[in-house]
Structures are given as structure tokens and as C-alpha cells.
PDB file of C-alpha atoms in Angstrom:
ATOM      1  CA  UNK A  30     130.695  65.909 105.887  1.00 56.00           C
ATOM      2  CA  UNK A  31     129.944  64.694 102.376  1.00 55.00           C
ATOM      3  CA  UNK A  32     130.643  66.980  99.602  1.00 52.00           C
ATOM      4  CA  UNK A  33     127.264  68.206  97.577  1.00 52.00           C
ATOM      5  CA  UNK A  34     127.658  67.438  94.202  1.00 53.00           C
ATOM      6  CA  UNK A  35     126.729  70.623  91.932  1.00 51.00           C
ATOM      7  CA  UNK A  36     124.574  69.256  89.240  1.00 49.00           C
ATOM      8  CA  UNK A  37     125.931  71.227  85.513  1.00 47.00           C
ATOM      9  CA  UNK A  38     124.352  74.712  85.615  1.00 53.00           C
ATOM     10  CA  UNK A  39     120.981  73.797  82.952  1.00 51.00           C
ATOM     11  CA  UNK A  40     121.246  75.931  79.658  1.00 51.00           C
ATOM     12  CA  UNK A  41     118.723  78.962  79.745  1.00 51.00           C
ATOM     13  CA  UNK A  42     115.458  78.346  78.822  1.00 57.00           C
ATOM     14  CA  UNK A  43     114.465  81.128  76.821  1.00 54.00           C
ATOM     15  CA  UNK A  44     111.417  79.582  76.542  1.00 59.00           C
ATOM     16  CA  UNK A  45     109.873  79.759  79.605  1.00 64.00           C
ATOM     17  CA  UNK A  46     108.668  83.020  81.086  1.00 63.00           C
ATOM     18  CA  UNK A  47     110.155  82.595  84.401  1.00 69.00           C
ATOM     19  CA  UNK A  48     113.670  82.860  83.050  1.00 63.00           C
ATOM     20  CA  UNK A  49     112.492  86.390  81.306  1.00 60.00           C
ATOM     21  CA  UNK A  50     110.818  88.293  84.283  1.00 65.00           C
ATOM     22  CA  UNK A  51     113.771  87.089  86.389  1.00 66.00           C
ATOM     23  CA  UNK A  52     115.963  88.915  83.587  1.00 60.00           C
ATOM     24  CA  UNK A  53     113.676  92.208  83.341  1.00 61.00           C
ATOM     25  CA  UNK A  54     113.681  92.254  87.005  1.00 64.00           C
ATOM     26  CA  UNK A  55     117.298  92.080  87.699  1.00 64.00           C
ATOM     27  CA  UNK A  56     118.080  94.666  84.758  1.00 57.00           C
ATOM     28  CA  UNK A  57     115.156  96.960  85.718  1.00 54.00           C
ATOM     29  CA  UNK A  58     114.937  99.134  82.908  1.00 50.00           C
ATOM     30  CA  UNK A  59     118.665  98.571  81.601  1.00 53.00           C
ATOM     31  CA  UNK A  60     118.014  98.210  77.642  1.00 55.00           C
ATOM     32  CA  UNK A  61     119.240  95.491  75.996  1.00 57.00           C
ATOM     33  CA  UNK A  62     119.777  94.953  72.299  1.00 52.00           C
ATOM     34  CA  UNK A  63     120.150  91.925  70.968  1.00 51.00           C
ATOM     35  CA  UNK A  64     121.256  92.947  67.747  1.00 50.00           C
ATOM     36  CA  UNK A  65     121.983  96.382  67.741  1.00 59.00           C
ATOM     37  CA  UNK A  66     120.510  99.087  67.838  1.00 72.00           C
ATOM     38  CA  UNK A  67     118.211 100.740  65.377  1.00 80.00           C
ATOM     39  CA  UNK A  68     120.544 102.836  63.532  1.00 79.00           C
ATOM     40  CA  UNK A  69     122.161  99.714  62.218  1.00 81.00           C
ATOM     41  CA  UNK A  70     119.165  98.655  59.914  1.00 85.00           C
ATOM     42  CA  UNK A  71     117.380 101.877  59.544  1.00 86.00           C
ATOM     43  CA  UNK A  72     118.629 102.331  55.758  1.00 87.00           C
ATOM     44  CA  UNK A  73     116.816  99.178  55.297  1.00 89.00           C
ATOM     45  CA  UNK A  74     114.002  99.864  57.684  1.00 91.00           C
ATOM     46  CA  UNK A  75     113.074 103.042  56.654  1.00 92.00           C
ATOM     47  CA  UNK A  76     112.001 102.863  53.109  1.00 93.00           C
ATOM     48  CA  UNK A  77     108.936 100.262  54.102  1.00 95.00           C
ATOM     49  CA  UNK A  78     107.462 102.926  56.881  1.00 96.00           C
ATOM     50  CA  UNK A  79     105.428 105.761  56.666  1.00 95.00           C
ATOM     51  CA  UNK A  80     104.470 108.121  59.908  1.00 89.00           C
ATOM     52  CA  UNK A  81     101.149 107.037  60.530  1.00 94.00           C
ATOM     53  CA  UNK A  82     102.205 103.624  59.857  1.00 97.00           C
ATOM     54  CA  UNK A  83     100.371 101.472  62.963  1.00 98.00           C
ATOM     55  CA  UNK A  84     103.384  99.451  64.177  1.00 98.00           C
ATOM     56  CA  UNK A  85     103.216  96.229  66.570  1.00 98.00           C
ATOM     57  CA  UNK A  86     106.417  95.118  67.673  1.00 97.00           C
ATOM     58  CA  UNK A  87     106.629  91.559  69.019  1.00 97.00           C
ATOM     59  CA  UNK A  88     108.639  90.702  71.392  1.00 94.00           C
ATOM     60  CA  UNK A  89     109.956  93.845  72.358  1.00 92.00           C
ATOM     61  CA  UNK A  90     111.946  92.873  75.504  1.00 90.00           C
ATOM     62  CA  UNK A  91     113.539  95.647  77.072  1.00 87.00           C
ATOM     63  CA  UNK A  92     114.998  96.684  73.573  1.00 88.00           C
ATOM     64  CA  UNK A  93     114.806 100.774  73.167  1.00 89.00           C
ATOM     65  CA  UNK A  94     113.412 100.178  69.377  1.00 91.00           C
ATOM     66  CA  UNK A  95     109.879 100.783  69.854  1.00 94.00           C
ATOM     67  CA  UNK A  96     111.061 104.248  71.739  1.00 92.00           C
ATOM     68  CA  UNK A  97     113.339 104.850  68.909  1.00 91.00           C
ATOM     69  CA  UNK A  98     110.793 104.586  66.245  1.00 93.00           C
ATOM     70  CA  UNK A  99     108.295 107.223  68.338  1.00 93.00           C
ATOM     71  CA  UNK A 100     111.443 109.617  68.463  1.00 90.00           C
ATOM     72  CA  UNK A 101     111.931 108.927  64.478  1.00 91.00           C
ATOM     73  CA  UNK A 102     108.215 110.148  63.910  1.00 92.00           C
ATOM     74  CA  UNK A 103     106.275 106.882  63.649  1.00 94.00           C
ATOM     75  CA  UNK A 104     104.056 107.648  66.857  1.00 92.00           C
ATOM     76  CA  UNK A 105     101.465 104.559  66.832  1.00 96.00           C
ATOM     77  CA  UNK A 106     103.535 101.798  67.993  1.00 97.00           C
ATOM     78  CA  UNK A 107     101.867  98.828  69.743  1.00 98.00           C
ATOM     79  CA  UNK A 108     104.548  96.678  71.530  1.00 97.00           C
ATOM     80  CA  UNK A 109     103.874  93.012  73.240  1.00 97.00           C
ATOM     81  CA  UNK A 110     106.149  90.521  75.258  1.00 96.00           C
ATOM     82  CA  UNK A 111     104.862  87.827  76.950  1.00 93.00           C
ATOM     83  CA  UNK A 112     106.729  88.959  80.022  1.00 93.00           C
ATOM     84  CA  UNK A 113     104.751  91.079  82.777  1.00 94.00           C
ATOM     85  CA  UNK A 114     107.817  92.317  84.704  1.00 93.00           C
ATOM     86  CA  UNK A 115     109.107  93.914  81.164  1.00 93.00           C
ATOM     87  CA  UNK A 116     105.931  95.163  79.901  1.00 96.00           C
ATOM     88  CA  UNK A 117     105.196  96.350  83.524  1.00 95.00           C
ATOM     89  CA  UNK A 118     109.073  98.437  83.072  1.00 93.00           C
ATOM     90  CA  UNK A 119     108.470  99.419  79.672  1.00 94.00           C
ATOM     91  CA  UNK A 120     105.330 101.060  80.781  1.00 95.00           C
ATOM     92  CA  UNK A 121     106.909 103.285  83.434  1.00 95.00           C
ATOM     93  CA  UNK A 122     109.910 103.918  81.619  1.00 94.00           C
ATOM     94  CA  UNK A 123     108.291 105.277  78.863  1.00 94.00           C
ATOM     95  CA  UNK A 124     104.792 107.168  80.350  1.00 95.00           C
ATOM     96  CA  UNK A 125     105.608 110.321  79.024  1.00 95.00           C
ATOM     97  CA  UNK A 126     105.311 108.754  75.602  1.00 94.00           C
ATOM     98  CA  UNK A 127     101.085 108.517  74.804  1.00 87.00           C
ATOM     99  CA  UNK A 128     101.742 107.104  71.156  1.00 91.00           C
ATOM    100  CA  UNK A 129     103.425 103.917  72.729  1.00 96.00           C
ATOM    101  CA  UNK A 130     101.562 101.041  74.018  1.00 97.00           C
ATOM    102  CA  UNK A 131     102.252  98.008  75.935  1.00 97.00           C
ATOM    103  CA  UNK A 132     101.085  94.689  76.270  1.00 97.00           C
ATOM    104  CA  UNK A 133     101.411  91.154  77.868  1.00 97.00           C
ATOM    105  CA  UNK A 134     100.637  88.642  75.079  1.00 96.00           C
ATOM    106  CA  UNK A 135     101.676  85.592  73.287  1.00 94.00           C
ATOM    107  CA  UNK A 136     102.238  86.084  70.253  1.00 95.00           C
ATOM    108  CA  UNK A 137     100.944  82.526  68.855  1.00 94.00           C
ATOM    109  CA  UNK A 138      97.624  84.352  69.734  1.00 95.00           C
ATOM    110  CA  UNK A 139      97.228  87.641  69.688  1.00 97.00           C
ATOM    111  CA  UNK A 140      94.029  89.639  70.877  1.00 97.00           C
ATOM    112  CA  UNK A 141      93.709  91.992  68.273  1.00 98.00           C
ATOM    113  CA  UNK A 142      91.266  91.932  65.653  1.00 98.00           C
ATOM    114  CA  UNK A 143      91.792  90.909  62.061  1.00 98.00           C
ATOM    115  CA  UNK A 144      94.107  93.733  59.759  1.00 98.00           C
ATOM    116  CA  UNK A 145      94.677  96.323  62.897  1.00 98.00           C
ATOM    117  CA  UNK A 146      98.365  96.744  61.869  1.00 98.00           C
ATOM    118  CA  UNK A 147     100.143  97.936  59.122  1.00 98.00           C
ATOM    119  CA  UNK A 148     103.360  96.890  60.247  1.00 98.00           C
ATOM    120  CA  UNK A 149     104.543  94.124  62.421  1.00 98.00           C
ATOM    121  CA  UNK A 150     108.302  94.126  63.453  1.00 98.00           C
ATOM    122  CA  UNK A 151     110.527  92.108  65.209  1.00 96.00           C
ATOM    123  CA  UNK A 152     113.514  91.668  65.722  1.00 92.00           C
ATOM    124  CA  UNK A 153     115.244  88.493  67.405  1.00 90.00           C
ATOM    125  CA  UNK A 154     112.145  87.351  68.808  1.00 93.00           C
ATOM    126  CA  UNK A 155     111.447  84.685  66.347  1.00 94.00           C
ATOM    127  CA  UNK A 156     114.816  83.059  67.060  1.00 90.00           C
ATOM    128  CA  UNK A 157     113.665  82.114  70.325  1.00 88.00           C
ATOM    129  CA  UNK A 158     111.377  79.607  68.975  1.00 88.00           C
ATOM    130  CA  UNK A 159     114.775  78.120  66.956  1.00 88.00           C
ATOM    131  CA  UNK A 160     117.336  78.337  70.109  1.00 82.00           C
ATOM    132  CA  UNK A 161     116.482  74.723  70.903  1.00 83.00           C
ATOM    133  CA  UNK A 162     117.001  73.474  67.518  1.00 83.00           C
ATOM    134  CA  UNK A 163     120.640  71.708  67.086  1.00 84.00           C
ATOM    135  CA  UNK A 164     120.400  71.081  63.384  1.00 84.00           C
ATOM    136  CA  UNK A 165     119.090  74.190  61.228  1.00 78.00           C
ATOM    137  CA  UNK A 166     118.559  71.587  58.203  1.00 79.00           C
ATOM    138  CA  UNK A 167     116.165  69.392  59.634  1.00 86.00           C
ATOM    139  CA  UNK A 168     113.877  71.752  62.125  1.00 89.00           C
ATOM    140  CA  UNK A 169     111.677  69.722  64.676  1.00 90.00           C
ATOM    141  CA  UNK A 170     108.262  69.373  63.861  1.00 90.00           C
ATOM    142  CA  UNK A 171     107.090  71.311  66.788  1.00 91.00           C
ATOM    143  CA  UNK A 172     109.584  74.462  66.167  1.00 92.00           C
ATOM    144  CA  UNK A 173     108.209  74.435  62.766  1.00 92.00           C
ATOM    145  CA  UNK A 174     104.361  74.734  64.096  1.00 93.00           C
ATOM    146  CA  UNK A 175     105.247  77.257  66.805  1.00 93.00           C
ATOM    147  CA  UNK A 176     106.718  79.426  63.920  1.00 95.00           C
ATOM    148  CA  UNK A 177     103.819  78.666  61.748  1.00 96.00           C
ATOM    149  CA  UNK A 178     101.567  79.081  64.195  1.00 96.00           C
ATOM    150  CA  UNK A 179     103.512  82.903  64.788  1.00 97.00           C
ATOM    151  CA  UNK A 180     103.516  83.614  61.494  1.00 98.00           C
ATOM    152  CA  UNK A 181      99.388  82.713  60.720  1.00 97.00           C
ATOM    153  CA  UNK A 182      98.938  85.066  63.303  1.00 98.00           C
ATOM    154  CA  UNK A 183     101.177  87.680  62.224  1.00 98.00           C
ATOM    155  CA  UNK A 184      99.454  87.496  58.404  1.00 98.00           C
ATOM    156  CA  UNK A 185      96.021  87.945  59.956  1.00 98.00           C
ATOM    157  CA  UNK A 186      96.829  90.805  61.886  1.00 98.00           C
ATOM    158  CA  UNK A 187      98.000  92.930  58.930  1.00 98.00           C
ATOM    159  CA  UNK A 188      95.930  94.811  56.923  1.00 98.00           C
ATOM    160  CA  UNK A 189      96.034  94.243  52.955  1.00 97.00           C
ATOM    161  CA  UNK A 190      99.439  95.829  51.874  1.00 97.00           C
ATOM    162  CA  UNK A 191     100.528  96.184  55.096  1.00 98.00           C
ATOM    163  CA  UNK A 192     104.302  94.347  55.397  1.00 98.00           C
ATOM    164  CA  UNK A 193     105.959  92.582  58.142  1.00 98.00           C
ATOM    165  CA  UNK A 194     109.364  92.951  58.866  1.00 97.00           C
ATOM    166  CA  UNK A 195     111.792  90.452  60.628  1.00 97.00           C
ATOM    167  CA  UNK A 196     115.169  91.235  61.742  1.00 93.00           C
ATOM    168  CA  UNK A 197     117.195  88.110  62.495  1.00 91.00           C
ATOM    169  CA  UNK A 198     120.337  86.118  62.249  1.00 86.00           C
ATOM    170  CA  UNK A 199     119.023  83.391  60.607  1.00 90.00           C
ATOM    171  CA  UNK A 200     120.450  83.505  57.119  1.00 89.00           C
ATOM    172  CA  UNK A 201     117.729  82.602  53.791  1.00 91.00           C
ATOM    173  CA  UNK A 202     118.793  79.225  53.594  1.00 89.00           C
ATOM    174  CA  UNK A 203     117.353  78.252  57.001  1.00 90.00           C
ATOM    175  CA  UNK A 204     114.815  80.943  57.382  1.00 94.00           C
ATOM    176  CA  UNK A 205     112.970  81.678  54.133  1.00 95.00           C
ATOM    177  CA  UNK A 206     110.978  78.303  54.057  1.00 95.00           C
ATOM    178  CA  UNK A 207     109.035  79.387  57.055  1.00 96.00           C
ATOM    179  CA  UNK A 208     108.333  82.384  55.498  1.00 97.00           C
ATOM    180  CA  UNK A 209     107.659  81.462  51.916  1.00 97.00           C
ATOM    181  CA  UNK A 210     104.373  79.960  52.762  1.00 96.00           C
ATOM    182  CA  UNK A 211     101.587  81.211  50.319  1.00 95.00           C
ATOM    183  CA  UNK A 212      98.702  80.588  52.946  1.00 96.00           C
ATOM    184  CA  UNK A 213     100.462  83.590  54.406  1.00 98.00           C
ATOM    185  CA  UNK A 214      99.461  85.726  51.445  1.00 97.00           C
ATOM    186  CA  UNK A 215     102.316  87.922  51.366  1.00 98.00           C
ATOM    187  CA  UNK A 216     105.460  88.671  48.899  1.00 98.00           C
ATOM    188  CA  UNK A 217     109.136  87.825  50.648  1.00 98.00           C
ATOM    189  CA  UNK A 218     112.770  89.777  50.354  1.00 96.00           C
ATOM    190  CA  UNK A 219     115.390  90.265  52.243  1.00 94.00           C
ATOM    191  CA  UNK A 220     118.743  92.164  52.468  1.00 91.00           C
ATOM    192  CA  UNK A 221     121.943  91.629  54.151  1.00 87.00           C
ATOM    193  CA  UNK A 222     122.346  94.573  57.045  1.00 81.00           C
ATOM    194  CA  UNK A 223     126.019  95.064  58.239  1.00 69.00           C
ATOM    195  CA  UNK A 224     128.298  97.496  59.706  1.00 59.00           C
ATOM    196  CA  UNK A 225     129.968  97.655  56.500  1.00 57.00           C
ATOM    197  CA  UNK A 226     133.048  95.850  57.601  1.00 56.00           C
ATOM    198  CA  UNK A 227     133.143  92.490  55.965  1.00 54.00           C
ATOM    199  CA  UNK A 228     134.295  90.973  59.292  1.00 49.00           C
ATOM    200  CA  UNK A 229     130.886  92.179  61.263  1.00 56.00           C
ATOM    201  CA  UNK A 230     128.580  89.524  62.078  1.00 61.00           C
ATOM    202  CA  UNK A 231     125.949  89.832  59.174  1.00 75.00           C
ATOM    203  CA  UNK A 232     122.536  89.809  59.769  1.00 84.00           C
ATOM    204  CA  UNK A 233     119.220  89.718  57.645  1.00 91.00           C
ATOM    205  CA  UNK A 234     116.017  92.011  57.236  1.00 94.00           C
ATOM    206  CA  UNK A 235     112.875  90.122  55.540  1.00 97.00           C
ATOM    207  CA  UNK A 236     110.222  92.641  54.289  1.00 97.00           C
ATOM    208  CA  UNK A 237     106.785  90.516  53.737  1.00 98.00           C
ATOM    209  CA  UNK A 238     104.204  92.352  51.856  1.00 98.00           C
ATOM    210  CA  UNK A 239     100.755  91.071  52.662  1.00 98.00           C
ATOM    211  CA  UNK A 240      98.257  90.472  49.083  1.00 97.00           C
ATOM    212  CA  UNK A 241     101.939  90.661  46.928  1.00 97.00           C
ATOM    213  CA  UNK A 242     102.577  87.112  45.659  1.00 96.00           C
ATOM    214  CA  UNK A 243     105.104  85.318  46.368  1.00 96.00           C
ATOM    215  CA  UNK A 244     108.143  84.110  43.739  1.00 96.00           C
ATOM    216  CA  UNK A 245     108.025  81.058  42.794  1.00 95.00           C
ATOM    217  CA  UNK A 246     110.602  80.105  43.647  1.00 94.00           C
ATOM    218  CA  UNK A 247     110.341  80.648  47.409  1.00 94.00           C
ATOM    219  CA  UNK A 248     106.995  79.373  47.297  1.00 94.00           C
ATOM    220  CA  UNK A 249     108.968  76.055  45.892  1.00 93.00           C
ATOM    221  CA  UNK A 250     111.129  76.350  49.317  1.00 91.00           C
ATOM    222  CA  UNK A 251     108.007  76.752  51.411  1.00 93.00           C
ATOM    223  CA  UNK A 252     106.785  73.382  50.248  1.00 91.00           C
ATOM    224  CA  UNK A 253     109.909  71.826  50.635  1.00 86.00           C
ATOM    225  CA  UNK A 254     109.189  72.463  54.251  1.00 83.00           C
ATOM    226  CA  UNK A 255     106.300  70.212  54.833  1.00 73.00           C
ATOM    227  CA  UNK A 256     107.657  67.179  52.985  1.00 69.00           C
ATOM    228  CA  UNK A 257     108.492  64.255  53.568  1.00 58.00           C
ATOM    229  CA  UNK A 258     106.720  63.899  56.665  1.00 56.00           C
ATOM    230  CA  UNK A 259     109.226  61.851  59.190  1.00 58.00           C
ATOM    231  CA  UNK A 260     108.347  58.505  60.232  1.00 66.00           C
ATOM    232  CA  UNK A 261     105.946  58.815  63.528  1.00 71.00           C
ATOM    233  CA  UNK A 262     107.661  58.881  66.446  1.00 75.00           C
ATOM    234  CA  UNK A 263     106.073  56.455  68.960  1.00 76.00           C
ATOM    235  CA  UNK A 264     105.059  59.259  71.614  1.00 76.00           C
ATOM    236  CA  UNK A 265     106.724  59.597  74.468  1.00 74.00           C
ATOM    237  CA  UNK A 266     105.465  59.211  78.376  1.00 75.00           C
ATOM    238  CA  UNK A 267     103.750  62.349  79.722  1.00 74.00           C
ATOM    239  CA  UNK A 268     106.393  64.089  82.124  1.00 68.00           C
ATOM    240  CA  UNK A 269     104.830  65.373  85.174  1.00 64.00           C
ATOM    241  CA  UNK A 270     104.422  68.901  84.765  1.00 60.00           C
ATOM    242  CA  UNK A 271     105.602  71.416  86.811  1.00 57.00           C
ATOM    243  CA  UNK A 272     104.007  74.950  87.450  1.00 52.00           C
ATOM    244  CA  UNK A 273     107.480  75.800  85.303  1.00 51.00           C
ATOM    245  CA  UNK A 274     105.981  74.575  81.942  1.00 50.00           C
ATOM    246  CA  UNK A 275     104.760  78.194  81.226  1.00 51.00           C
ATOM    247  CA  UNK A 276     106.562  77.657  77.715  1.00 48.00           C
ATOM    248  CA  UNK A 277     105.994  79.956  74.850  1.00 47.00           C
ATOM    249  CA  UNK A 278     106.160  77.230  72.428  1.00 46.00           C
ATOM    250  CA  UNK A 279     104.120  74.030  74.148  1.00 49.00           C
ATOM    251  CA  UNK A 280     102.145  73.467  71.081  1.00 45.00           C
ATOM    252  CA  UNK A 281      98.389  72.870  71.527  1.00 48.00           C
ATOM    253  CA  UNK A 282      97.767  70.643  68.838  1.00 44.00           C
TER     254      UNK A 282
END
């Protein structure tokens, strides 16, 4: 008979919720870290928390650090993905913990009200909304709004002094633009976290301090972002959608 040609397996699409639950429900409640565990940044970590700190973890996955931070002390911690099937094993998995909570949500809008938090953490999530980027020095228009659009809603959540913490790979060059925006309202650092051997794969820890201004320098960086605008595009043809376009980062503009 005629041979079946296997089309090239298609590159995950992180972005689309289908490819998560599928994940959460073929691990079950297997953790998975995507950049280590807690212990490797808690030096850095530790000095911006207090114990009745109200956390909100975004993104959580089926990562063990919203557990670990209940066992540390810090007992109010809020975490969302905008997977059911994880939220729905988180849930179970951790019952016997009252202090943790669990939501489904997206976080380009989340449902809680103005200044609820005074922490927001995450850690890998926001690199999602990069993974489709292939050039880090000239980010898509519509990666740039999605992590705008993250980070607006991040700002408003947080209560005046309240910091925001992001845990990533993404090294200051590429990432501190996004963050240095002053209609955020916050102040920006970051540190390099490691294993202490110079050969470990580095990665970074941004602390964002909401109602601390920002240096001027960054700010400089964060309007570097914006400009020049590219030429317009002429838009494309609508593709057909398919009840697969659940995507995290379709922009409604």
C-alpha cells in the first residue's frame, strides 16, 4: 500500500492550554521544576519576604514552590495557572494545607481587586510569552504587549510597597526593558542566582518595588522599547480558527 508520510512532529506550543492539561494530566501530581528548586534562590528570595507577606504566584504549574514557601512560614499564598487539570491536582495534592489557594486564571487579567498582594512571584512563567520569539533583540510587537499587558496587571495588583519578584533566564539585557517601564510605578534590581560553580547555567532574580522609582537609567531602557515603531505590516488574512486557539497570548487589541 502507499507509505503515510509522517508530517515533522510540530514544536510544543506552550502557549496553548491544551498542550498544558495534557502535561498535568499525564504527570498527575509529579512536580516539576523548571528551574530548580527553591533552595537555589532562597538567599536571594528571602530578604524581600516577611511571614504574613500575601503571596500570589503566577503560573505555578505543578512546581512544589508555593508548598515550599507555606513549609518556610509564609502561610498566605495565592497560586494561579491557567490550566484546570493542574490547578484541579494542586488542589488535592495539597488539601491539608488551608493557607494555600488555587486558582484557574489568566494572568493578562486577573480577578482580584486592586493592591490585594504584597508579593507576586514567578518564576519561568513569563518566559512562556518569549518561547516563540527567535531574535531576543528585536521582540515582536505582540510578545511585547502580552508582557506589558502581564506586567500592568501585575503592578495593579500590588499594594504600595509591595514588590514583585521574577525568577527567569532571561539575562538584563533582554529582560529589563519590559520591566523598566515607569507606568509600572515600581523600582527594578536584579541579582545573578547560581549554584556557585561558574559552569552552572546562571539565572536572574528581579525584585520590583511598587511606589520606589525607578533609575534612570533603566527607565532610559524602558523607552528604548517602544521606539522606533516598525513600518506597518500590511495585515495578514484571518486563519480559520480552530477550537485550539485557546492561546494565552492572542492579544485583544
Amino acid at each position: 500500500g502507499m507509505e503515510r508520510r509522517r508530517a515533522p512532529a510540530a514544536p510544543p506550543r506552550y502557549g496553548r492550554r491544551r498542550f498544558w492539561d495534557a502535561l498535568y494530566q499525564r504527570e498527575g501530581a509529579e512536580t516539576r521544576e523548571w528551574l530548580g528548586g527553591l533552595s537555589r534562590f532562597l538567599p536571594q528570595l528571602e530578604p524581600e519576604l516577611r511571614p504574613g507577606d500575601r503571596i500570589l504566584v503566577l503560573g505555578c504549574g505543578n512546581s512544589a514552590l508555593s508548598h515550599d514557601l507555606y513549609e518556610l512560614g509564609y502561610t498566605d499564598v495565592t497560586s494561579i495557572d491557567f490550566s484546570p487539570a493542574c490547578i484541579a491536582a494542586m488542589r488535592a495534592r495539597y488539601a491539608r494545607c488551608p493557607g494555600l489557594r488555587w486558582a484557574v486564571m489568566d494572568i493578562r487579567a486577573l480577578a482580584f481587586p486592586d493592591a490585594s498582594f504584597d508579593v507576586v512571584l514567578e518564576k519561568g512563567t513569563l518566559d512562556v510569552l518569549m518561547v516563540e520569539e527567535t531574535d531576543p533583540w528585536h521582540v515582536s510587537p505582540q510578545a511585547a504587549a502580552a508582557m506589558r499587558r502581564v506586567l500592568a496587571e501585575v503592578s495593579r495588583v500590588l499594594r504600595p510597597g509591595g514588590c514583585f519578584i521574577s525568577i527567569t533566564f532571561a539575562q538584563p539585557h533582554f529582560r529589563k526593558p519590559h520591566y523598566a517601564q515607569e507606568a509600572f510605578g515600581w523600582s527594578l534590581r536584579h541579582a545573578a542566582c547560581g549554584d556557585g560553580d561558574a559552569a552552572a547555567f546562571h539565572y536572574f532574580l528581579y525584585v520590583m518595588r511598587k511606589g520606589q522609582p525607578l533609575d534612570p537609567r533603566d527607565a532610559a531602557l524602558g523607552r528604548r522599547l517602544h521606539q522606533p515603531p516598525p513600518p506597518p505590516a500590511p495585515p495578514p488574512p484571518p486563519a480559520p480558527l480552530d477550537d485550539d486557539e485557546d492561546y494565552l497570548f492572542t492579544i485583544q487589541l
